[in-house]
Coordinates of C-alpha atoms and ligand atoms in Angstrom, one line a residue:
M1254 CA -31.0 -8.7 50.1
K1255 CA -27.4 -8.8 51.6
V1256 CA -25.0 -6.2 50.1
A1257 CA -22.9 -9.2 48.7
E1258 CA -25.8 -10.2 46.8
F1259 CA -26.7 -6.7 45.7
L1260 CA -23.1 -6.0 44.5
L1261 CA -23.4 -9.2 42.5
Q1262 CA -26.6 -8.3 40.9
S1263 CA -25.6 -5.0 39.8
L1264 CA -22.5 -6.6 38.2
E1265 CA -24.9 -9.0 36.4
A1266 CA -27.0 -6.1 35.4
N1267 CA -23.9 -4.5 34.1
A1268 CA -23.1 -7.7 31.9
V1269 CA -20.3 -9.1 34.1
R1270 CA -20.0 -12.8 33.6
H1271 CA -16.8 -13.3 35.5
I1272 CA -14.6 -12.3 38.5
F1273 CA -11.1 -13.1 38.6
G1274 CA -9.7 -13.3 42.2
N1275 CA -7.8 -14.9 44.8
P1276 CA -9.9 -14.9 48.0
G1277 CA -9.3 -14.6 51.5
T1278 CA -11.3 -14.5 55.0
T1279 CA -12.4 -10.9 54.1
E1280 CA -13.9 -12.1 50.9
I1281 CA -15.9 -15.1 52.2
P1282 CA -19.3 -12.9 52.1
L1283 CA -18.7 -12.5 48.5
V1284 CA -17.4 -15.7 47.3
R1285 CA -20.3 -17.3 49.2
A1286 CA -22.8 -15.1 47.4
C1287 CA -21.3 -16.2 44.2
D1288 CA -21.9 -19.6 44.7
H1289 CA -24.3 -21.5 42.5
R1290 CA -24.9 -18.5 40.5
A1291 CA -26.2 -19.2 36.7
R1292 CA -24.9 -16.0 35.3
L1293 CA -21.5 -15.2 37.3
D1294 CA -18.6 -17.3 37.7
Y1295 CA -15.9 -16.8 40.3
V1296 CA -12.6 -17.8 38.4
V1297 CA -10.0 -18.7 41.2
A1298 CA -6.3 -17.7 40.4
L1299 CA -3.6 -19.0 42.7
S1300 CA -2.2 -15.5 43.4
E1301 CA -3.2 -11.9 42.7
V1302 CA -0.3 -11.5 40.4
S1303 CA -2.2 -13.8 38.0
A1304 CA -5.5 -12.6 38.9
V1305 CA -5.1 -9.2 38.1
P1306 CA -4.0 -9.7 34.1
M1307 CA -6.4 -12.5 33.6
A1308 CA -9.3 -9.8 34.4
D1309 CA -7.4 -7.6 32.2
G1310 CA -6.9 -9.8 29.5
Y1311 CA -10.5 -10.8 29.6
A1312 CA -11.7 -7.1 29.3
R1313 CA -9.3 -6.4 26.5
V1314 CA -10.8 -9.4 24.5
T1315 CA -14.3 -8.6 25.2
R1316 CA -14.0 -5.1 25.2
S1317 CA -16.2 -4.8 28.5
L1318 CA -15.7 -4.4 32.1
G1319 CA -13.2 -6.7 33.7
V1320 CA -13.7 -7.4 37.6
V1321 CA -10.8 -8.7 39.9
N1322 CA -11.2 -9.5 43.4
L1323 CA -8.1 -8.8 45.4
H1324 CA -7.6 -9.8 49.5
V1325 CA -6.8 -6.9 51.5
A1326 CA -3.5 -5.0 51.8
P1327 CA -0.9 -7.6 51.0
G1328 CA -3.4 -9.2 48.2
L1329 CA -3.4 -5.8 46.7
G1330 CA 0.1 -5.2 47.1
N1331 CA 0.8 -8.3 45.0
G1332 CA -1.8 -7.1 42.4
M1333 CA 0.1 -3.7 42.0
G1334 CA 2.6 -4.2 39.1
N1335 CA -0.3 -5.6 36.9
L1336 CA -2.6 -3.0 38.2
Y1337 CA -0.2 -0.5 36.8
T1338 CA -0.2 -2.3 33.5
A1339 CA -4.3 -2.1 33.3
S1340 CA -4.0 1.5 34.1
I1341 CA -1.7 2.1 31.2
A1342 CA -3.6 -0.1 29.0
R1343 CA -6.8 2.0 29.9
T1344 CA -8.5 -1.2 30.8
P1345 CA -12.1 -0.7 32.2
L1346 CA -11.3 -2.8 35.6
L1347 CA -13.3 -2.6 38.7
V1348 CA -11.1 -4.1 41.5
L1349 CA -13.0 -5.3 44.6
V1350 CA -10.7 -5.1 47.4
G1351 CA -11.4 -7.1 50.7
G1352 CA -11.6 -4.2 53.3
Q1353 CA -11.6 -5.2 57.1
D1354 CA -14.7 -5.7 59.4
R1355 CA -15.3 -2.3 60.3
R1356 CA -16.0 -3.2 64.2
F1357 CA -12.6 -3.8 65.2
V1358 CA -10.6 -1.9 62.5
H1359 CA -9.1 0.5 65.3
T1360 CA -7.5 -2.2 66.9
G1361 CA -5.2 -2.8 63.6
P1362 CA -6.3 -6.8 62.7
I1363 CA -4.0 -8.8 60.9
L1364 CA -3.5 -8.0 57.1
H1365 CA -4.8 -4.4 57.8
G1366 CA -3.3 -1.5 55.8
P1367 CA -3.8 1.7 54.1
L1368 CA -5.8 0.1 51.1
E1369 CA -6.9 3.7 49.7
A1370 CA -3.3 5.1 49.9
M1371 CA -2.1 2.1 48.3
I1372 CA -4.2 2.1 44.9
R1373 CA -4.9 5.7 44.7
P1374 CA -1.9 6.6 42.9
I1375 CA -2.8 4.2 39.8
A1376 CA -6.6 4.1 40.0
K1377 CA -8.9 6.1 38.2
A1378 CA -11.1 6.5 41.5
V1379 CA -11.3 4.7 44.8
F1380 CA -14.6 4.1 46.8
T1381 CA -14.7 2.8 50.0
L1382 CA -18.1 1.2 51.5
A1383 CA -18.0 2.6 54.6
R1384 CA -21.6 2.9 55.4
I1385 CA -24.8 1.1 54.3
E1386 CA -26.0 4.4 52.9
D1387 CA -22.8 4.4 50.7
V1388 CA -23.3 1.2 49.0
E1389 CA -26.1 1.8 46.2
F1390 CA -24.5 4.7 44.8
H1391 CA -20.8 3.6 45.4
V1392 CA -21.2 0.6 43.8
R1393 CA -23.0 2.3 40.8
R1394 CA -20.5 5.0 40.7
A1395 CA -17.6 2.4 40.6
I1396 CA -18.9 0.6 37.6
R1397 CA -19.8 3.9 35.8
T1398 CA -16.3 5.4 36.5
A1399 CA -14.4 2.5 35.1
L1400 CA -16.1 2.5 31.9
T1401 CA -16.4 6.1 31.4
P1402 CA -13.9 7.4 28.6
P1403 CA -11.0 7.5 29.4
T1404 CA -11.6 4.0 30.9
G1405 CA -9.5 2.5 33.4
P1406 CA -9.0 0.7 37.1
V1407 CA -11.4 1.7 39.7
A1408 CA -11.0 0.3 43.3
L1409 CA -14.3 -0.5 45.6
I1410 CA -13.3 -1.3 49.0
C1411 CA -15.6 -3.8 50.6
P1412 CA -15.6 -4.4 54.3
P1413 CA -16.8 -7.8 54.8
D1414 CA -19.2 -7.2 57.6
L1415 CA -20.8 -4.6 55.7
L1416 CA -21.4 -7.5 52.7
E1417 CA -23.6 -9.1 55.3
E1418 CA -25.7 -6.3 56.1
D1419 CA -29.2 -6.0 54.6
I1420 CA -30.0 -3.6 51.8
D1421 CA -33.1 -2.5 50.2
A1422 CA -32.1 -1.3 46.8
Q1423 CA -32.5 -2.3 43.2
P1424 CA -29.6 -3.3 41.1
V1425 CA -29.5 -1.1 37.9
R1426 CA -27.6 -0.9 34.5
V1427 CA -25.5 2.3 34.9
T1428 CA -25.4 4.9 32.2
I1429 CA -22.1 5.6 30.8
P1430 CA -21.6 9.4 30.2
S1431 CA -20.7 9.7 26.6
L1432 CA -18.4 11.7 25.0
G1433 CA -19.5 14.9 23.0
T1434 CA -19.7 14.6 19.1
L1435 CA -17.3 16.6 16.8
G1436 CA -19.3 19.5 15.3
T1437 CA -19.0 20.4 11.6
Q1438 CA -16.9 23.3 12.1
D1439 CA -14.4 21.3 13.9
A1440 CA -14.5 18.5 11.6
D1441 CA -13.9 20.7 8.8
A1442 CA -10.7 22.3 10.7
Y1443 CA -9.0 18.4 11.1
A1444 CA -10.0 18.0 7.4
Q1445 CA -8.5 21.0 6.1
F1446 CA -5.3 19.8 8.5
L1447 CA -5.3 16.8 6.9
R1448 CA -5.9 18.4 3.2
Q1449 CA -2.8 20.7 3.4
A1450 CA -0.7 18.1 4.1
Q1451 CA 1.2 16.2 1.4
R1452 CA 2.3 13.2 3.3
P1453 CA 0.0 12.8 6.1
A1454 CA -0.1 10.0 8.9
L1455 CA -2.1 8.8 11.7
V1456 CA -0.8 7.5 14.8
A1457 CA -2.9 5.4 16.9
G1458 CA -3.3 4.3 20.7
E1459 CA -5.4 2.3 22.9
D1460 CA -8.5 4.6 22.9
V1461 CA -9.3 3.7 19.5
H1462 CA -9.9 -0.2 20.8
W1463 CA -11.6 1.1 23.9
A1464 CA -14.0 3.3 22.0
G1465 CA -14.5 0.7 19.1
A1466 CA -13.4 3.0 16.6
S1467 CA -11.1 0.7 14.6
A1468 CA -13.3 0.6 11.5
A1469 CA -13.7 4.2 11.5
L1470 CA -10.0 4.7 11.8
T1471 CA -9.2 2.3 8.9
A1472 CA -11.8 3.8 6.5
L1473 CA -10.2 7.4 7.3
A1474 CA -6.8 6.1 6.6
E1475 CA -7.8 4.4 3.2
A1476 CA -9.5 7.7 2.1
L1477 CA -6.5 9.6 2.8
G1478 CA -4.0 6.8 1.6
A1479 CA -2.2 7.5 4.9
P1480 CA -0.4 4.9 7.0
V1481 CA -1.7 4.2 10.6
Y1482 CA 1.4 3.7 12.9
C1483 CA 0.7 2.1 16.3
G1484 CA 2.3 4.1 19.3
P1485 CA 5.1 2.2 20.9
Y1486 CA 3.8 -0.2 23.3
T1487 CA 0.2 0.3 22.3
A1488 CA -1.4 -2.5 24.5
V1489 CA -4.3 -3.6 21.9
L1490 CA -3.5 -3.6 18.2
P1491 CA -5.8 -0.7 16.9
V1492 CA -6.1 -1.5 13.3
A1493 CA -6.0 -5.0 11.5
S1494 CA -2.4 -6.1 11.0
T1495 CA -3.7 -7.2 7.5
S1496 CA -5.1 -3.9 6.6
P1497 CA -3.0 -2.1 3.8
S1498 CA -3.1 1.0 6.0
H1499 CA -1.5 -0.7 9.2
A1500 CA 2.1 0.6 9.2
G1501 CA 3.2 -1.4 12.3
Y1502 CA 4.3 -0.2 15.7
L1503 CA 6.5 2.5 16.1
P1504 CA 9.9 1.6 17.8
P1505 CA 10.2 2.5 21.6
S1506 CA 12.9 5.2 21.0
F1507 CA 12.7 8.9 19.8
V1508 CA 15.5 8.2 17.2
G1509 CA 13.4 5.3 15.6
I1510 CA 10.4 7.2 16.1
S1511 CA 11.8 10.2 14.4
E1512 CA 13.2 8.2 11.4
R1513 CA 10.3 6.2 10.7
L1514 CA 7.9 9.4 10.9
A1515 CA 10.5 11.6 8.9
G1516 CA 8.6 11.3 5.6
H1517 CA 5.6 12.4 6.8
D1518 CA 4.7 16.5 7.1
A1519 CA 1.5 16.1 9.2
L1520 CA 0.3 13.6 12.0
L1521 CA -2.8 13.1 13.4
F1522 CA -2.8 11.2 16.7
V1523 CA -5.9 9.3 17.2
G1524 CA -6.8 7.8 20.8
F1525 CA -3.2 8.3 21.8
R1526 CA -1.7 9.6 24.8
N1527 CA 2.1 9.6 24.6
F1528 CA 5.3 7.7 22.9
R1529 CA 6.2 5.0 25.4
T1530 CA 10.1 4.7 25.0
T1531 CA 12.6 3.1 26.5
L1532 CA 16.4 4.1 26.4
Y1533 CA 16.7 7.9 26.2
S1534 CA 17.2 9.8 22.8
A1535 CA 15.9 13.2 22.0
P1536 CA 12.5 13.3 20.1
S1537 CA 12.6 15.2 16.5
L1538 CA 9.0 15.4 15.6
P1539 CA 9.1 19.0 13.6
Q1540 CA 5.6 18.0 11.8
R1541 CA 2.3 19.6 12.2
K1542 CA 0.5 17.5 14.7
A1543 CA -3.3 17.3 15.9
W1544 CA -4.8 15.0 18.2
I1545 CA -8.2 13.5 19.2
G1546 CA -9.1 11.3 21.9
H1547 CA -10.2 10.6 25.1
D1548 CA -7.6 11.5 27.7
P1549 CA -7.3 15.0 29.4
D1550 CA -3.3 14.6 29.1
P1551 CA -2.0 13.8 25.9
L1552 CA 1.6 14.7 25.2
A1553 CA 3.0 15.9 22.0
A1554 CA 6.4 15.2 22.8
E1555 CA 7.6 18.2 21.0
G1556 CA 5.5 21.3 20.6
E1557 CA 1.8 21.7 20.7
F1558 CA -0.9 20.0 19.0
E1559 CA -2.6 22.5 16.3
L1560 CA -6.0 20.9 17.1
A1561 CA -6.8 19.1 20.1
R1562 CA -10.6 17.5 21.1
I1563 CA -11.7 15.1 23.5
A1564 CA -14.6 13.6 21.6
D1565 CA -16.3 10.3 20.6
L1566 CA -13.8 8.9 18.3
T1567 CA -15.7 7.0 15.8
Q1568 CA -18.3 9.7 15.1
S1569 CA -15.3 11.9 14.9
L1570 CA -13.5 10.2 12.5
E1571 CA -16.6 9.4 10.4
A1572 CA -17.2 13.3 10.5
I1573 CA -13.8 14.2 9.3
G1574 CA -14.0 11.5 6.4
A1575 CA -17.1 12.9 5.2
R1576 CA -15.8 16.3 5.2
L1577 CA -12.9 15.3 3.3
R1578 CA -15.0 13.4 0.8
I1579 CA -17.2 16.5 0.5
A1580 CA -14.2 18.5 -0.3
G1581 CA -13.6 15.8 -3.0
S1582 CA -10.2 14.8 -1.5
S1583 CA -8.3 12.1 -3.0
P1584 CA -4.9 10.5 -1.6
A1585 CA -2.4 13.2 -1.8
E1586 CA 0.3 12.6 -4.7
G1587 CA 3.0 11.8 -2.2
Q1588 CA 0.9 9.0 -0.7
I1589 CA 0.6 6.9 -3.6
R1590 CA 2.1 3.7 -2.4
T1591 CA 3.0 0.3 -4.2
Q1592 CA 4.8 -0.9 -1.4
P1593 CA 3.3 -2.0 1.9
W1594 CA 3.6 0.6 4.8
K1595 CA 4.8 -1.7 7.1
P1596 CA 8.7 -2.2 6.5
E1597 CA 9.5 -5.7 5.5
V1598 CA 11.8 -7.8 7.4
C1599 CA 14.0 -10.9 5.6
V1600 CA 13.6 -14.0 7.1
P1601 CA 16.8 -15.9 6.9
A1602 CA 17.0 -19.0 4.2
P1603 CA 16.7 -22.3 6.2
Q1604 CA 20.1 -23.4 7.2
S1605 CA 20.8 -27.0 8.4
G1606 CA 21.5 -27.3 12.1
V1607 CA 20.1 -23.9 12.9
F1608 CA 16.8 -23.2 14.7
H1609 CA 16.4 -19.7 14.0
P1610 CA 14.0 -17.8 16.5
S1611 CA 12.5 -15.5 13.5
R1612 CA 11.9 -18.5 11.3
A1613 CA 10.2 -20.1 14.3
I1614 CA 8.2 -17.3 15.1
Q1615 CA 7.1 -17.0 11.3
Q1616 CA 6.2 -20.6 11.0
L1617 CA 4.2 -20.6 14.3
L1618 CA 2.0 -17.6 13.2
V1619 CA 1.4 -19.1 9.8
A1620 CA 0.1 -22.0 11.3
F1621 CA -2.1 -20.2 13.8
R1622 CA -3.3 -17.7 11.7
G1623 CA -6.3 -15.9 12.7
A1624 CA -5.6 -16.7 16.4
I1625 CA -6.1 -14.1 19.3
V1626 CA -2.3 -13.4 20.0
V1627 CA -0.9 -12.4 23.5
D1628 CA 2.6 -11.5 23.0
E1629 CA 5.4 -11.2 25.6
A1630 CA 7.8 -12.5 23.6
G1631 CA 10.7 -10.2 24.9
L1632 CA 13.4 -9.9 22.3
S1633 CA 11.1 -11.7 19.7
T1634 CA 8.3 -9.3 19.9
S1635 CA 9.1 -7.3 16.9
D1636 CA 9.2 -10.6 15.1
V1637 CA 5.7 -11.5 16.3
R1638 CA 4.3 -8.0 15.3
Q1639 CA 5.9 -8.7 11.7
F1640 CA 4.4 -11.7 11.1
V1641 CA 1.0 -11.7 12.8
E1642 CA -2.2 -11.3 11.1
A1643 CA -4.7 -10.4 13.6
D1644 CA -8.0 -8.4 13.5
A1645 CA -8.2 -5.2 15.6
G1646 CA -8.3 -5.9 19.4
E1647 CA -6.8 -9.6 18.7
Y1648 CA -3.1 -8.8 19.3
I1649 CA -2.4 -7.9 22.9
I1650 CA 0.6 -6.9 24.9
N1651 CA 1.3 -5.5 28.1
G1652 CA 2.0 -2.0 26.9
S1653 CA 3.6 -0.8 30.1
G1654 CA 6.6 -2.6 30.0
G1655 CA 5.7 -4.5 33.1
I1656 CA 6.6 -8.2 32.4
G1657 CA 5.0 -11.3 33.7
W1658 CA 1.4 -10.4 32.8
G1659 CA 1.1 -12.5 29.4
L1660 CA 0.8 -15.9 30.5
A1661 CA -2.2 -15.0 32.9
A1662 CA -3.7 -12.6 30.4
A1663 CA -4.0 -15.4 27.9
V1664 CA -6.1 -17.1 30.5
G1665 CA -8.5 -14.3 30.7
A1666 CA -8.2 -13.7 27.2
A1667 CA -9.2 -17.3 26.4
I1668 CA -12.0 -17.3 28.8
G1669 CA -13.2 -14.0 27.3
A1670 CA -12.9 -15.5 23.9
T1671 CA -15.2 -18.7 24.8
T1672 CA -17.7 -16.7 26.6
G1673 CA -21.1 -16.4 25.0
R1674 CA -20.0 -15.7 21.1
H1675 CA -17.7 -18.0 19.4
D1676 CA -14.7 -20.5 20.6
R1677 CA -11.5 -18.8 19.5
Q1678 CA -7.9 -20.2 19.7
V1679 CA -5.9 -18.1 22.0
I1680 CA -1.8 -18.4 21.6
A1681 CA 0.7 -16.9 24.0
I1682 CA 4.1 -16.2 22.8
I1683 CA 6.1 -15.6 26.0
G1684 CA 10.0 -15.4 26.8
D1685 CA 11.2 -17.9 29.2
G1686 CA 12.1 -15.1 31.6
S1687 CA 8.6 -13.5 31.5
S1688 CA 6.7 -16.6 31.8
L1689 CA 7.9 -17.2 35.3
Y1690 CA 6.6 -14.2 37.1
A1691 CA 3.0 -15.6 37.4
S1692 CA 3.4 -19.2 36.3
E1693 CA 0.6 -20.2 38.5
A1694 CA -2.0 -19.0 36.1
L1695 CA -1.3 -22.4 34.2
W1696 CA -3.5 -24.1 37.0
T1697 CA -6.4 -21.7 36.2
A1698 CA -5.9 -22.4 32.3
A1699 CA -6.2 -26.3 33.6
H1700 CA -8.9 -25.8 36.1
Q1701 CA -11.1 -23.9 33.7
G1702 CA -10.3 -26.3 30.8
A1703 CA -9.0 -23.6 28.6
R1704 CA -7.5 -24.6 25.2
I1705 CA -4.5 -22.4 24.9
L1706 CA -1.2 -23.0 23.3
F1707 CA 1.4 -21.2 25.5
V1708 CA 4.8 -20.9 23.5
I1709 CA 7.8 -20.5 25.8
L1710 CA 11.0 -19.1 23.9
S1711 CA 13.8 -20.5 25.8
N1712 CA 16.9 -18.7 25.3
R1713 CA 18.0 -19.2 28.7
R1714 CA 18.8 -15.3 28.8
Y1715 CA 16.9 -11.9 29.9
A1716 CA 18.2 -11.3 26.1
T1717 CA 16.5 -8.1 26.1
L1718 CA 18.6 -6.6 28.8
N1719 CA 21.4 -7.8 27.2
E1720 CA 20.6 -6.0 24.1
A1721 CA 19.9 -3.0 26.2
A1722 CA 23.5 -3.4 28.1
G1723 CA 25.2 -3.8 24.7
R1724 CA 23.7 -0.6 23.6
L1725 CA 24.8 1.3 26.9
T1726 CA 27.9 -0.7 27.7
G1727 CA 29.0 -2.3 24.6
K1728 CA 28.8 -5.7 25.9
P1729 CA 26.4 -8.3 27.4
I1730 CA 26.1 -8.7 31.4
D1731 CA 26.8 -12.2 32.7
L1732 CA 24.0 -11.8 35.3
F1733 CA 21.4 -11.9 32.6
S1734 CA 21.9 -15.5 31.5
I1735 CA 19.1 -17.4 33.7
E1736 CA 21.2 -20.7 33.6
P1737 CA 22.5 -23.1 35.4
P1738 CA 20.6 -24.7 36.1
V1739 CA 18.6 -24.8 32.7
I1740 CA 14.9 -24.3 33.5
D1741 CA 12.9 -27.4 32.3
F1742 CA 9.7 -26.3 31.4
S1743 CA 8.5 -29.8 31.0
G1744 CA 8.3 -30.0 34.9
L1745 CA 6.1 -26.7 34.8
A1746 CA 3.8 -28.4 32.5
A1747 CA 3.5 -31.5 34.5
M1748 CA 2.7 -29.5 37.5
Y1749 CA -0.3 -28.2 36.0
S1750 CA -1.0 -31.5 33.8
L1751 CA -0.7 -29.5 30.5
R1752 CA 0.5 -31.3 27.3
F1753 CA 4.1 -30.6 26.9
E1754 CA 6.0 -30.3 23.7
R1755 CA 9.5 -29.1 23.1
C1756 CA 11.1 -28.6 19.7
A1757 CA 14.8 -27.6 19.2
S1758 CA 15.0 -28.0 15.5
E1759 CA 12.6 -26.4 12.6
A1760 CA 12.1 -30.0 11.7
E1761 CA 10.5 -30.7 14.8
L1762 CA 8.3 -27.5 14.9
E1763 CA 7.1 -28.4 11.5
Q1764 CA 5.9 -31.8 12.9
F1765 CA 4.3 -30.1 15.9
L1766 CA 2.7 -27.5 13.9
Y1767 CA 1.6 -30.2 11.1
T1768 CA -0.1 -32.3 13.7
T1769 CA -1.9 -29.5 15.7
G1770 CA -3.4 -28.0 12.3
G1771 CA -3.7 -24.4 13.8
R1772 CA -5.8 -25.4 16.9
V1773 CA -5.1 -27.2 19.9
G1774 CA -7.5 -29.6 21.7
D1775 CA -5.9 -29.1 25.2
N1776 CA -3.8 -26.6 27.2
T1777 CA -0.5 -27.2 25.5
L1778 CA 2.9 -25.8 26.6
L1779 CA 5.4 -25.8 23.8
E1780 CA 8.9 -24.9 24.7
L1781 CA 11.0 -23.8 21.7
C1782 CA 14.8 -24.1 22.7
F1783 CA 17.0 -21.6 21.0
D1784 CA 20.8 -21.0 20.8
P1785 CA 20.8 -17.6 22.4
S1786 CA 23.8 -16.6 20.2
I1787 CA 21.1 -16.3 17.3
Q1788 CA 19.4 -13.2 17.6
P1789 CA 16.0 -12.3 16.3
V1790 CA 16.2 -10.5 12.9
T1791 CA 14.3 -7.4 14.4
A1792 CA 16.4 -7.4 17.8
K1793 CA 17.9 -4.1 16.8
R1794 CA 14.4 -2.5 16.5
H1795 CA 13.5 -3.1 20.4
F1796 CA 15.3 -0.1 21.7
Ligands
TPP194 C1 7.8 -6.4 36.1 C2 9.1 -6.3 35.4 N1 10.2 -6.6 36.1 C3 11.4 -6.5 35.3 C4 11.6 -6.0 34.0 C5 12.8 -5.9 33.5 N2 13.0 -6.8 32.3 C6 13.0 -6.3 31.0 S1 13.1 -7.5 30.0 C7 13.2 -8.4 30.9 C8 14.0 -9.9 30.6 C9 12.8 -10.7 29.8 O1 13.2 -11.9 29.3 P1 12.6 -13.1 28.7 O2 11.2 -13.0 28.7 O3 13.2 -14.3 28.5 O4 12.7 -12.3 27.2 P2 14.2 -12.2 26.2 O5 14.6 -10.8 26.5 O6 15.1 -13.1 26.6 O7 13.7 -12.1 24.7 C10 13.5 -8.2 32.4 C11 13.5 -8.8 33.5 C12 10.3 -5.5 33.6 N3 10.3 -5.0 32.3 N4 9.1 -5.7 34.4
MG195 MG1 14.6 -15.2 27.3

């Protein structure tokens, strides 16, 4: 068979059902081999900027390997910002990069470039199919490396002439090296660390999701009576937002983090790497700290972890829980709670003539309760988190701070959420500024017949940047107003044949939500028009 065929069969053998990409001449052998395959679809994105988040959103929702195909040097360059985001989220992503025909690469053909050097700083590994002898092993190795904890994007550079060569090899399902288990002695040490604390807390990161350890983490938290805080900017919700243990997201500033965690005397970090903070402030985390996860480079921010083990998360959390039960521990005195761990926010009372963004977000999330939520809502993000009722793994954000990811990620998420298993509603809540970095993703949504509700929060501002400017300089900056002209999102919807609705009042939104009944039958773009002088109630939490 041809190498291209071998590559596709290898993907199929490893349960891949979709390749997202924006192809060019160098991808013709691959794309042609994708034609008429029963078990593998090539999903066309109209740019690499949207292809990457589609594969990322798909991988996150299905908790499986995402595959994206990028066109040589400029295509890889276009994909880089969102590849960075996938690397921060630790998304297992196979990045198939079109290489150059090896016969004339020395002549510097058009689109020629230093592919390996370009992607190496953010990829977990880079493999180049330079010779036919490399193919069998590099294909397997690239898939295996992306899926091996800690997971992440891995590049496979595919010269088109090599894809046309014949190969005699058998596509196989790869064996993912699993992490070791936590022995009894280590489990005892962690159990003792937690038992000695009066008010322990757990802090979770993305690897809880990738390890499928949400249930084990929730069970441990419940046994301890301890809260689970999500690390700031955690890309995938690690525990259900409805769980009594869910204490919400830590704010992205060390001042805020220190305040939120001040009442705890011991912190167990689970599947966590570092605190992703925005504006500078100094950490103050004098608590005792322990860590367990996948990453070889976890950062404590202050001091050292007393205990740190790279180990299988589900097994470890269960083993620690078992040791606590054997020791007959019950929740520490200081942890008995009657209040939820997640701080409540007060939604303002309805006021005639006022369309309040926080009330709108709440109404929306109540109506679409149980949907998979993609959030790139700018300054409204903390409002979304406040009201979202989502299972673990079903609320996703870019996680890197790199905006322009959400709209396209929702398309991949929707394709993932309707593949094989069940048919789920996906709702993307996106700031007007953030929605315009890769808006051509709407074409793929339409072309694929997805049924996504895209909600655009139109405040005609980069409000987040004004909030930051207010902190740093005491006043907003004119440049962050993205008007005039006012961006008319009906034009965007018309361009891609999406249903369009615009609401500028609470009554209009209520009417829309009443008629949709928590599910949209077609791709729908809902523009919510707000008065930019009204801030979301949680705006202050943003920095
Ligand atoms: C790739 C990338 N480019 C630029 C920025 C800087 N940035 C952060 S927030 C923001 C504006 C977001 O605006 P919008 O989506 O309208 O949300 P709002 O702040 O108005 O709530 C920008 C440009 C970024 N974080 N990532
Ligand atoms: Mg905005």
